[in-house]
Coordinates of C-alpha atoms and ligand atoms in Angstrom, one line a residue:
M87 CA 0.0 0.0 -0.1
W88 CA 2.7 2.6 1.2
K89 CA 4.6 1.6 -2.0
I90 CA 1.8 2.6 -4.2
V91 CA 1.3 5.9 -2.4
L92 CA 5.0 6.8 -2.6
S93 CA 5.2 5.8 -6.3
L94 CA 2.1 7.8 -7.0
L95 CA 3.8 10.8 -5.1
C96 CA 6.8 10.3 -7.3
V97 CA 4.9 10.2 -10.4
C98 CA 3.2 13.5 -9.4
Y99 CA 6.4 15.2 -8.6
H100 CA 7.8 14.0 -11.8
V101 CA 5.0 15.4 -13.8
Q102 CA 5.0 18.6 -12.1
S103 CA 8.6 19.4 -12.2
A104 CA 9.3 21.8 -15.1
R105 CA 12.2 23.8 -16.4
Y106 CA 12.2 27.7 -16.1
L107 CA 14.6 30.1 -17.7
G108 CA 14.8 33.3 -15.8
L109 CA 16.2 36.4 -17.8
F110 CA 17.1 39.2 -15.4
P111 CA 20.0 41.2 -17.0
V112 CA 19.0 44.4 -15.3
A113 CA 18.8 42.8 -11.9
T114 CA 20.4 45.3 -9.4
G115 CA 19.7 46.4 -5.9
S116 CA 16.1 45.7 -5.1
H117 CA 15.4 44.3 -8.4
Y118 CA 17.9 41.6 -7.8
I119 CA 16.1 40.6 -4.6
L120 CA 12.7 40.6 -6.3
D121 CA 13.9 38.6 -9.3
F122 CA 16.0 36.1 -7.4
K123 CA 13.3 35.5 -4.8
L124 CA 10.9 34.6 -7.6
M125 CA 13.1 32.2 -9.4
K126 CA 14.2 30.7 -5.9
A127 CA 10.6 30.0 -4.9
L128 CA 10.2 27.8 -8.3
A129 CA 13.5 26.0 -7.3
D130 CA 12.1 25.5 -3.8
A131 CA 9.0 24.1 -5.2
G132 CA 11.1 21.4 -7.0
H133 CA 11.5 23.0 -10.4
D134 CA 14.7 23.1 -12.4
V135 CA 15.6 26.9 -12.6
T136 CA 18.3 28.6 -14.7
F137 CA 18.8 32.2 -13.5
V138 CA 20.4 34.6 -15.8
S139 CA 21.6 37.8 -14.1
P140 CA 24.7 40.1 -13.6
R141 CA 25.5 38.5 -10.3
K142 CA 26.1 35.1 -8.7
Q143 CA 25.1 33.7 -5.4
E144 CA 28.1 33.3 -3.2
K145 CA 27.2 29.9 -2.0
P146 CA 25.3 27.2 -3.9
L147 CA 21.7 27.2 -2.8
K148 CA 19.9 24.3 -1.1
T149 CA 16.8 24.0 -3.0
K150 CA 14.5 21.1 -3.9
G151 CA 15.0 21.6 -7.6
N152 CA 18.3 22.5 -9.4
F153 CA 19.1 26.3 -9.3
T154 CA 21.7 27.2 -12.0
D155 CA 23.2 30.7 -12.0
I156 CA 24.3 32.4 -15.2
E157 CA 26.3 35.3 -14.4
L158 CA 26.7 37.9 -17.1
E159 CA 30.3 39.2 -16.2
G160 CA 30.9 42.9 -17.1
F161 CA 27.3 43.6 -17.5
A162 CA 26.6 45.4 -14.3
E163 CA 29.7 47.6 -14.7
A164 CA 28.5 48.7 -18.3
I165 CA 25.1 49.5 -17.1
Q166 CA 26.4 51.5 -14.0
K167 CA 28.4 53.6 -16.5
G168 CA 25.3 54.3 -18.5
M169 CA 23.2 55.1 -15.4
A170 CA 25.9 57.4 -14.1
E171 CA 25.4 59.7 -17.1
F172 CA 21.7 59.7 -16.4
N173 CA 21.4 61.7 -13.2
L174 CA 18.5 60.2 -11.1
F175 CA 18.3 63.1 -8.9
D176 CA 17.0 65.7 -11.4
V177 CA 14.7 63.3 -13.5
N178 CA 11.6 65.1 -12.0
K179 CA 12.8 68.4 -13.2
Q180 CA 13.3 67.4 -17.0
N181 CA 10.8 67.4 -19.8
F182 CA 9.0 64.0 -19.8
V183 CA 9.6 63.4 -23.5
N184 CA 13.5 63.7 -22.9
V185 CA 13.1 61.3 -19.8
I186 CA 11.1 58.7 -21.7
R187 CA 13.7 58.9 -24.7
T188 CA 16.7 58.9 -22.4
L189 CA 15.2 55.8 -20.5
M190 CA 14.5 54.1 -23.6
N191 CA 18.1 54.6 -25.1
L192 CA 19.5 53.3 -21.8
F193 CA 17.4 50.2 -22.0
V194 CA 18.1 49.6 -25.7
E195 CA 21.8 49.8 -25.0
S196 CA 21.5 47.4 -22.1
A197 CA 19.4 45.0 -24.2
N198 CA 22.0 45.1 -26.9
L199 CA 24.7 44.4 -24.5
T200 CA 22.7 41.4 -23.2
M201 CA 21.9 39.9 -26.6
H202 CA 25.7 40.1 -27.6
H203 CA 27.0 38.8 -24.4
P204 CA 28.9 35.4 -25.1
K205 CA 26.7 33.5 -22.4
I206 CA 23.6 34.6 -24.1
T207 CA 24.8 33.7 -27.5
Q208 CA 25.7 30.4 -26.1
L209 CA 22.2 30.0 -24.6
L210 CA 20.6 31.0 -27.9
N211 CA 22.4 28.4 -29.8
S212 CA 22.2 25.6 -27.2
N213 CA 20.0 22.6 -27.5
E214 CA 18.4 23.2 -24.2
T215 CA 14.7 22.9 -23.6
Y216 CA 12.5 25.1 -21.3
D217 CA 8.8 24.9 -20.4
A218 CA 8.6 28.6 -19.7
V219 CA 10.8 31.9 -20.0
V220 CA 10.3 34.3 -17.0
M221 CA 11.8 37.8 -17.2
E222 CA 11.3 41.2 -15.5
H223 CA 9.7 43.9 -17.7
F224 CA 12.1 46.7 -18.1
Q225 CA 11.8 47.9 -21.8
N226 CA 13.8 44.8 -22.6
D227 CA 11.4 43.5 -25.2
V228 CA 14.1 41.7 -27.4
L229 CA 14.3 39.2 -24.4
K230 CA 10.9 37.9 -25.2
V231 CA 12.5 36.2 -28.3
F232 CA 13.7 33.5 -25.9
S233 CA 10.1 32.2 -25.6
S234 CA 10.0 31.9 -29.5
V235 CA 13.4 30.2 -29.6
F236 CA 12.5 27.7 -27.0
N237 CA 8.7 27.5 -28.3
C238 CA 7.5 27.9 -24.8
P239 CA 5.3 30.4 -22.9
L240 CA 6.4 33.7 -21.7
I241 CA 5.9 35.0 -17.9
I242 CA 6.6 38.6 -17.0
L243 CA 7.4 40.1 -13.7
S244 CA 6.5 43.8 -13.1
T245 CA 8.2 45.1 -9.9
V246 CA 5.4 47.5 -9.5
G247 CA 1.6 47.3 -9.9
P248 CA -0.1 47.4 -13.5
N249 CA 1.4 50.4 -15.4
S250 CA 1.7 51.9 -19.1
W251 CA 4.7 49.5 -19.7
V252 CA 2.9 46.2 -19.1
N253 CA -0.9 47.0 -19.5
P254 CA -1.0 47.2 -23.2
A255 CA 0.9 44.0 -23.7
I256 CA -1.7 41.8 -22.0
G257 CA -4.9 43.9 -23.0
N258 CA -5.4 45.5 -19.5
P259 CA -6.8 48.9 -19.5
N260 CA -4.7 52.0 -18.9
E261 CA -6.9 53.9 -16.3
I262 CA -5.9 57.2 -17.6
S263 CA -8.7 58.9 -15.8
Y264 CA -7.5 58.0 -12.4
V265 CA -4.2 56.6 -12.5
R266 CA -1.2 59.0 -13.0
H267 CA 1.4 57.9 -15.4
F268 CA 4.8 57.6 -13.5
H269 CA 6.1 60.5 -15.4
A270 CA 3.1 62.6 -14.5
A271 CA 3.7 65.3 -11.8
G272 CA 1.6 65.4 -8.6
N273 CA 0.6 63.2 -5.7
P274 CA -0.3 59.5 -7.1
A275 CA -2.8 59.4 -4.2
E276 CA -4.8 62.3 -5.0
P277 CA -7.6 62.7 -7.7
M278 CA -6.6 64.6 -10.8
T279 CA -8.0 68.0 -11.9
L280 CA -9.4 68.4 -15.6
V281 CA -6.0 69.9 -16.7
E282 CA -4.0 67.1 -15.0
R283 CA -6.2 64.4 -16.6
T284 CA -5.5 66.1 -20.0
K285 CA -1.7 66.3 -19.5
N286 CA -2.0 62.6 -18.2
L287 CA -3.6 61.5 -21.4
F288 CA -0.9 63.2 -23.4
I289 CA 1.9 61.4 -21.5
Y290 CA 0.2 58.1 -21.9
I291 CA -0.1 58.6 -25.8
V292 CA 3.5 59.9 -26.0
D293 CA 4.8 56.8 -24.1
Y294 CA 2.8 54.5 -26.1
L295 CA 3.6 56.0 -29.5
M296 CA 7.4 56.0 -28.5
T297 CA 7.2 52.5 -27.3
F298 CA 5.9 51.4 -30.8
H299 CA 7.7 53.8 -33.1
Y300 CA 11.1 54.3 -31.3
S301 CA 11.8 51.4 -28.8
L302 CA 10.6 48.4 -30.3
P303 CA 12.1 48.9 -33.8
Q304 CA 15.4 49.3 -32.3
H305 CA 14.7 45.9 -30.4
Q306 CA 13.7 44.4 -33.7
K307 CA 17.1 45.5 -35.0
I308 CA 19.1 44.0 -32.2
M309 CA 16.9 40.7 -32.6
E310 CA 17.8 40.6 -36.3
S311 CA 21.6 40.9 -35.5
V312 CA 21.7 37.7 -33.4
I313 CA 18.9 35.5 -34.6
K314 CA 18.2 34.0 -38.1
N315 CA 14.5 34.5 -39.2
P316 CA 13.5 36.5 -36.1
P317 CA 9.9 36.8 -35.3
N318 CA 8.2 40.3 -35.3
I319 CA 8.9 42.1 -32.1
V320 CA 5.3 43.4 -32.1
D321 CA 4.0 39.9 -32.0
L322 CA 6.2 39.0 -29.2
Y323 CA 5.2 42.2 -27.3
F324 CA 1.6 40.9 -27.4
N325 CA 2.5 37.3 -26.7
A326 CA 3.0 37.1 -22.8
S327 CA 1.0 34.3 -20.9
L328 CA 1.1 35.8 -17.5
I329 CA 2.0 39.0 -15.9
L330 CA 2.9 38.8 -12.2
L331 CA 2.5 42.2 -10.4
N332 CA 4.6 43.0 -7.2
S333 CA 1.6 44.8 -5.9
H334 CA -1.4 44.1 -3.7
T335 CA -4.5 46.1 -2.7
S336 CA -3.0 46.6 0.9
I337 CA -0.1 48.5 -0.6
Y338 CA -1.5 50.0 -3.8
A339 CA -4.9 51.5 -4.6
P340 CA -6.8 48.8 -6.5
Q341 CA -7.2 48.6 -10.2
P342 CA -9.0 46.4 -12.6
L343 CA -6.8 43.5 -13.8
V344 CA -7.3 41.0 -16.6
P345 CA -7.3 37.3 -15.8
S346 CA -3.7 36.8 -17.0
M347 CA -2.5 39.6 -14.5
V348 CA -1.9 38.2 -10.9
E349 CA -0.9 40.2 -7.8
I350 CA 1.9 38.7 -5.8
G351 CA 3.0 41.8 -3.9
G352 CA 5.2 40.8 -0.7
Y353 CA 6.2 37.4 -2.1
H354 CA 9.9 38.2 -1.4
I355 CA 9.3 38.4 2.3
D356 CA 10.3 35.4 4.4
P357 CA 8.9 34.6 7.7
P358 CA 10.9 36.1 10.5
K359 CA 14.1 34.3 11.7
K360 CA 15.9 34.4 14.9
L361 CA 17.9 37.5 15.7
P362 CA 21.7 37.6 16.5
Q363 CA 21.8 37.4 20.2
D364 CA 23.2 40.9 20.8
M365 CA 20.4 42.5 19.0
Q366 CA 17.8 40.3 20.5
D367 CA 18.9 41.4 24.0
F368 CA 19.0 45.1 22.8
L369 CA 15.5 44.9 21.5
D370 CA 14.0 42.7 24.3
S371 CA 15.2 45.2 26.9
A372 CA 13.9 48.3 25.2
N373 CA 10.9 49.0 27.6
D374 CA 10.2 52.3 25.8
G375 CA 10.3 50.8 22.5
V376 CA 12.8 51.0 19.4
V377 CA 13.2 53.2 16.5
Y378 CA 14.9 51.4 13.4
F379 CA 16.7 53.6 10.9
S380 CA 17.9 52.4 7.6
M381 CA 18.2 54.3 4.3
G382 CA 18.5 51.1 2.3
S383 CA 21.3 49.6 0.4
N384 CA 22.0 52.2 -2.2
L385 CA 22.1 55.2 0.0
K386 CA 24.8 55.1 2.7
S387 CA 24.1 56.9 5.9
K388 CA 27.9 57.4 6.2
D389 CA 27.8 59.5 3.0
M390 CA 25.4 62.0 4.4
P391 CA 26.7 65.5 4.8
E392 CA 28.0 66.1 8.4
D393 CA 25.2 68.6 9.2
R394 CA 22.6 66.1 8.3
K395 CA 24.2 63.4 10.5
K396 CA 24.5 65.9 13.4
I397 CA 20.7 66.6 13.1
F398 CA 20.0 62.9 13.2
L399 CA 22.3 62.4 16.2
N400 CA 20.8 65.2 18.2
V401 CA 17.2 64.3 17.5
L402 CA 17.7 60.5 18.1
G403 CA 19.8 60.9 21.1
R404 CA 17.2 62.8 22.9
L405 CA 14.6 60.1 22.6
K406 CA 13.8 57.9 25.5
Q407 CA 13.3 55.0 22.9
K408 CA 16.3 53.0 21.8
V409 CA 17.7 53.4 18.3
I410 CA 19.0 50.9 15.8
W411 CA 20.8 52.7 12.9
K412 CA 22.4 51.1 9.8
F413 CA 25.4 53.0 9.6
E414 CA 28.5 52.0 7.9
E415 CA 31.5 53.3 9.9
D416 CA 32.3 54.4 13.5
L417 CA 30.3 57.3 14.8
P418 CA 32.1 59.2 17.3
G419 CA 30.1 61.0 20.1
K420 CA 27.3 58.4 19.5
P421 CA 24.6 58.7 22.3
S422 CA 24.1 55.7 24.6
N423 CA 20.6 54.8 23.4
I424 CA 21.9 54.3 19.7
L425 CA 23.1 51.0 18.3
I426 CA 24.9 51.1 15.0
K427 CA 25.7 48.2 12.6
K428 CA 26.9 47.9 9.0
W429 CA 24.5 45.4 8.3
L430 CA 21.2 44.5 9.8
P431 CA 18.6 41.9 9.4
Q432 CA 15.7 44.3 8.5
Q433 CA 12.8 42.0 8.5
D434 CA 13.7 40.2 11.6
I435 CA 13.9 43.6 13.4
L436 CA 10.8 44.8 12.1
A437 CA 9.0 41.7 13.4
H438 CA 10.2 42.4 17.0
P439 CA 7.1 43.7 19.0
N440 CA 9.2 46.5 20.7
V441 CA 10.0 48.3 17.3
R442 CA 7.8 51.3 17.1
L443 CA 8.9 53.3 14.3
F444 CA 10.9 52.8 11.0
I445 CA 12.7 55.5 9.4
T446 CA 13.3 54.7 5.8
H447 CA 14.2 56.1 2.4
G448 CA 10.9 54.7 1.3
G449 CA 12.0 52.1 -1.4
L450 CA 9.3 49.8 -2.5
L451 CA 10.8 46.7 -0.6
S452 CA 10.9 48.7 2.6
T453 CA 7.4 50.0 2.3
T454 CA 6.1 46.6 1.6
E455 CA 8.0 45.0 4.6
T456 CA 6.8 47.7 7.0
I457 CA 3.1 46.8 6.0
Y458 CA 3.9 43.1 6.4
H459 CA 5.1 43.8 9.9
G460 CA 2.7 46.7 10.7
V461 CA 5.2 49.3 11.7
P462 CA 4.6 53.2 11.0
I463 CA 7.4 55.0 9.0
L464 CA 8.9 58.2 8.7
V465 CA 9.9 58.4 5.0
I466 CA 12.7 60.4 3.9
P467 CA 12.6 60.0 -0.1
V468 CA 15.7 60.7 -2.2
F469 CA 15.0 59.8 -5.7
G470 CA 13.1 57.4 -8.1
D471 CA 10.0 56.0 -6.9
Q472 CA 10.7 57.0 -3.3
P473 CA 8.7 60.4 -3.3
A474 CA 5.8 58.6 -4.8
N475 CA 5.9 55.9 -2.2
A476 CA 6.1 58.4 0.5
E477 CA 3.0 60.3 -0.7
R478 CA 1.2 57.1 -1.0
A479 CA 2.0 56.2 2.6
Q480 CA 1.4 59.4 4.0
Y481 CA -2.0 59.5 2.3
A482 CA -2.8 56.0 3.7
G483 CA -2.1 57.3 7.2
Y484 CA 0.7 55.3 8.4
A485 CA 3.5 57.4 7.5
L486 CA 4.8 60.9 7.6
K487 CA 7.3 62.3 5.0
L488 CA 10.4 64.7 5.4
D489 CA 11.8 65.4 1.8
Y490 CA 15.6 64.7 1.9
H491 CA 16.4 67.5 -0.6
G492 CA 13.7 70.1 0.8
N493 CA 14.2 73.2 2.8
N494 CA 12.2 71.8 5.7
F495 CA 14.9 69.3 6.7
T496 CA 15.7 70.8 10.1
E497 CA 16.2 69.5 13.6
E498 CA 12.9 70.9 14.8
R499 CA 11.0 69.4 11.9
L500 CA 12.5 65.9 12.2
S501 CA 12.0 65.9 16.1
Y502 CA 8.3 66.9 15.6
L503 CA 7.6 64.2 13.0
I504 CA 9.3 61.4 14.9
N505 CA 7.5 62.4 18.2
E506 CA 4.2 62.7 16.3
L507 CA 4.6 59.1 14.9
L508 CA 5.9 57.7 18.3
N509 CA 3.1 59.4 20.4
N510 CA -0.1 59.6 18.2
P511 CA -1.5 56.1 18.0
K512 CA -3.4 56.6 14.7
Y513 CA -0.4 55.9 12.6
R514 CA 0.1 52.6 14.3
E515 CA -3.4 51.7 14.0
N516 CA -3.6 52.4 10.3
V517 CA -0.4 50.4 9.5
Q518 CA -1.9 47.4 11.6
H519 CA -5.0 47.7 9.7
R520 CA -3.0 47.4 6.5
S521 CA -1.0 44.5 7.7
K522 CA -4.3 42.6 8.4
L523 CA -5.3 43.3 5.0
F524 CA -2.0 42.2 3.7
H525 CA -2.1 38.8 5.4
D526 CA -5.7 38.2 4.5
R527 CA -5.5 36.5 1.4
P528 CA -6.6 32.9 0.2
M529 CA -2.8 31.8 -0.3
N530 CA 0.4 33.6 0.7
P531 CA 1.9 35.7 -2.1
K532 CA 4.9 33.4 -2.7
D533 CA 2.7 30.3 -3.3
T534 CA 0.4 32.3 -5.5
A535 CA 3.4 33.3 -7.7
V536 CA 4.5 29.5 -8.0
Y537 CA 1.0 28.5 -8.5
W538 CA 0.4 30.6 -11.4
M539 CA 3.8 30.0 -13.1
E540 CA 3.1 26.3 -12.8
Y541 CA -0.4 26.9 -14.2
V542 CA 0.9 28.5 -17.3
V543 CA 3.1 25.4 -18.0
R544 CA 0.4 22.9 -17.0
N545 CA -2.1 24.5 -19.5
N546 CA 0.2 25.1 -22.5
G547 CA 0.5 28.9 -21.9
A548 CA -2.9 29.4 -20.6
R549 CA -4.0 31.0 -23.8
H550 CA -7.6 30.9 -22.9
L551 CA -7.1 33.7 -20.3
R552 CA -6.2 36.1 -22.8
V553 CA -8.7 38.9 -23.4
G554 CA -9.9 39.9 -26.9
G555 CA -8.6 43.4 -26.1
I556 CA -4.9 42.2 -26.8
N557 CA -5.5 41.7 -30.6
I558 CA -7.2 45.0 -31.5
P559 CA -5.7 48.1 -32.3
W560 CA -5.6 51.1 -29.8
Y561 CA -8.2 53.1 -31.5
Q562 CA -10.7 50.3 -31.4
Y563 CA -9.7 49.4 -27.8
Y564 CA -10.4 52.9 -26.6
L565 CA -13.5 53.3 -29.2
V566 CA -11.7 56.3 -30.7
D567 CA -13.1 55.1 -34.2
V568 CA -16.7 55.0 -32.7
M569 CA -16.2 58.5 -31.2
L570 CA -15.0 59.9 -34.5
L571 CA -18.1 58.4 -36.3
L572 CA -20.4 59.7 -33.8
T573 CA -18.8 63.1 -34.0
L574 CA -19.2 63.0 -37.8
M575 CA -22.6 61.9 -37.6
L576 CA -23.5 64.7 -35.1
S577 CA -21.7 67.4 -37.1
L578 CA -23.8 66.2 -40.1
L579 CA -26.9 66.5 -38.3
L580 CA -26.0 69.8 -36.9
Y581 CA -25.1 71.1 -40.4
V582 CA -28.5 69.8 -41.7
V583 CA -30.3 71.6 -39.0
I584 CA -28.5 74.9 -39.7
I585 CA -29.2 74.7 -43.2
I586 CA -33.0 74.1 -42.6
I587 CA -32.9 77.1 -40.1
R588 CA -31.5 79.3 -43.0
I589 CA -34.0 78.3 -45.3
L590 CA -36.8 78.9 -42.8
Y591 CA -35.3 82.3 -42.1
R592 CA -35.1 83.2 -45.8
K593 CA -38.7 82.1 -46.3
L594 CA -39.8 84.3 -43.4
G595 CA -38.1 87.2 -45.4
S596 CA -38.9 90.4 -43.3
K597 CA -38.4 88.8 -40.0
V598 CA -34.7 88.2 -40.7
H599 CA -32.4 88.6 -37.7
P600 CA -29.9 91.5 -38.2
V601 CA -26.8 89.1 -37.4
V602 CA -28.0 86.7 -40.1
K603 CA -28.4 89.7 -42.5
L604 CA -24.7 91.0 -41.9
K605 CA -23.4 87.4 -42.6
K606 CA -25.0 87.4 -46.0
H607 CA -22.4 89.9 -47.2
Ligands
LIG725 C1 19.5 18.6 -11.7 O1 20.8 18.4 -12.3 C2 21.2 17.0 -12.2 C3 22.7 17.1 -12.7 O2 22.8 18.0 -13.8 C4 20.4 16.1 -13.1 O3 20.6 14.8 -13.0 C5 18.9 16.1 -12.5 O4 18.0 15.5 -13.4 C6 18.5 17.7 -12.4 N1 17.1 17.7 -11.7 C7 16.0 18.3 -12.3 C8 14.9 18.2 -11.5 O5 16.1 18.5 -13.4
LIG726 C1 24.3 47.0 -30.8 O1 25.7 46.8 -30.6 C2 26.5 46.6 -31.7 C3 27.9 46.6 -31.5 O2 27.9 45.4 -30.5 C4 26.3 47.9 -32.7 O3 26.8 47.6 -34.0 C5 24.8 48.0 -32.9 O4 24.6 49.2 -33.7 C6 24.0 48.2 -31.8 N1 22.5 48.2 -32.0 C7 21.7 49.2 -31.6 C8 20.3 49.0 -32.0 O5 22.2 49.9 -30.7
LIG727 C1 22.5 20.7 -30.9 O1 21.9 19.5 -31.6 C2 22.4 19.5 -33.0 C3 21.7 18.3 -33.6 O2 21.4 17.2 -32.8 C4 24.0 19.3 -33.0 O3 24.5 19.2 -34.4 C5 24.6 20.5 -32.3 O4 25.9 20.2 -32.2 C6 23.9 20.6 -31.0 N1 24.6 21.9 -30.2 C7 25.1 22.0 -29.0 C8 25.5 23.3 -28.6 O5 25.0 21.0 -28.3
LIG728 C1 3.8 32.9 -28.3 O1 3.7 32.0 -27.2 C2 3.6 30.7 -27.4 C3 3.5 29.8 -26.2 O2 2.5 30.5 -25.4 C4 4.8 30.2 -28.2 O3 4.8 28.8 -28.5 C5 5.0 30.9 -29.5 O4 6.1 30.6 -30.3 C6 5.1 32.5 -29.2 N1 4.8 33.2 -30.5 C7 5.8 34.0 -30.8 C8 5.8 34.8 -32.0 O5 6.9 34.2 -30.2
LIG729 C1 7.4 72.4 6.4 O1 7.2 72.6 7.7 C2 6.2 73.2 8.2 C3 6.1 73.2 9.7 O2 7.4 73.7 10.1 C4 4.8 72.4 7.7 O3 3.7 73.3 8.1 C5 4.9 72.2 6.2 O4 3.8 71.5 5.7 C6 6.1 71.6 5.7 N1 6.2 71.6 4.3 C7 6.4 70.4 3.7 C8 6.5 70.3 2.2 O5 6.5 69.2 4.3

């Protein structure tokens, strides 16, 4: 009996184990964490995973299925050089058409580098077989050709919610009337005025046109330079089977999603582990609570100007709470309530019940983790998506923000905000509420991600989920042709009515209105 059960189990296991190719050439910083965790989840579930990225895990992973790293050497450095020329700090001040074009050029260049990398060439010419290709969408459309080469479904990861980059690819509506394009100015949490909505529409249109007439043709060229008989890039663009979104209604405002878009926000978070003993003691003994302060991995606290450091030291030193600060060097004159460390297990700290406040740069991972653990935040946004994340969190009522570059960055203001967050219970209530919503799902986000990636393989690309809107041109999708037809008919009707009125006036003769008389000359 047991033998039968066991062999049945083996058969099931064997049938379900699939081969996934993960292509993540732009995987740096938080993107690397998100991309790696997604592919590792597949390997943990017993699948055979090949992970292409600019980095390599230091130690071989212990996963149920095979996890093979393919490291694109020299790639990260080349991209870093490209990024350095593109100043992230003043993106918001530039004209959005320039920003879109600069970004597209940057991504075309990096896609070109990827496709000409010897290891990619080797992969393209190998006799490997894969059951699905997984990639992060980053205007790297040429990579979609791998699903054509290996004749298998394409799965896309979007590290944010639905957006103008991924919506058209799967027939999801761009909600232009209430979702700001990420190049549109203004608070993403607030409704738009008439003028803002008009601008928003304009940005969406420019972005769409530039994708199809500027970016994709270049990706087609790259593809033609490395592949014999390449498919059409536009066909590839519309061919994805599934888009996984790193979002959730507990973090982002809800938006309609077509069935082949699935939210998996928070999948990168592992259940809390045990803390190192010194930190455990420090946190356990903090009767007045703990403030945790980290500006993430990109922005080093030690690189802050001296006056900023002094402001932080003065304010944090005066608190009755203990403070854990991710700080990368020695800090002379450090007050006794502050513990500094180069590296900190962020999630395990946030999980400790004594943590009252998290001071963060507001990166997407940090804002997600704080909701998971239910800790209010003071956001000090620096660049990129951080200001928008800060606005969203403040609007949702579990955060206050202090612009790193703003004039308001003073000792008084910082002290006021920290004390407000520590002493007013509403911030904690709001974030605990969100935390409850975060965890209230039919399946945890990591299992959801694995389930859907398996689903696509099990059902041969899940073509039945694709909405009809993918295959029709934009003017039909948005009924622009119908609007034009109706406008034309209305104009005709109006014209006919005017003619009739004129004829009637003429017939009435003597009673002609003076204005009409004038016009007759
Ligand atoms: C993992 O790799 C080994 C050695 O290359 C191979 O024998 C085995 O079949 C692989 N496992 C899976 C699940 O593909
Ligand atoms: C891609 O790079 C090659 C050189 O490696 C260059 O000749 C080609 O023009 C580039 N293509 C695009 C579209 O930038
Ligand atoms: C792939 O298979 C073909 C035909 O079986 C063979 O000629 C070729 O050498 C193989 N290529 C590689 C990289 O193994
Ligand atoms: C579209 O995806 C299917 C699998 O879902 C794949 O077999 C096919 O080759 C893809 N088409 C193109 C043009 O790449
Ligand atoms: C700047 O600080 C003042 C109080 O000092 C506050 O009223 C104002 O809203 C702050 N401005 C910003 C942009 O945060």
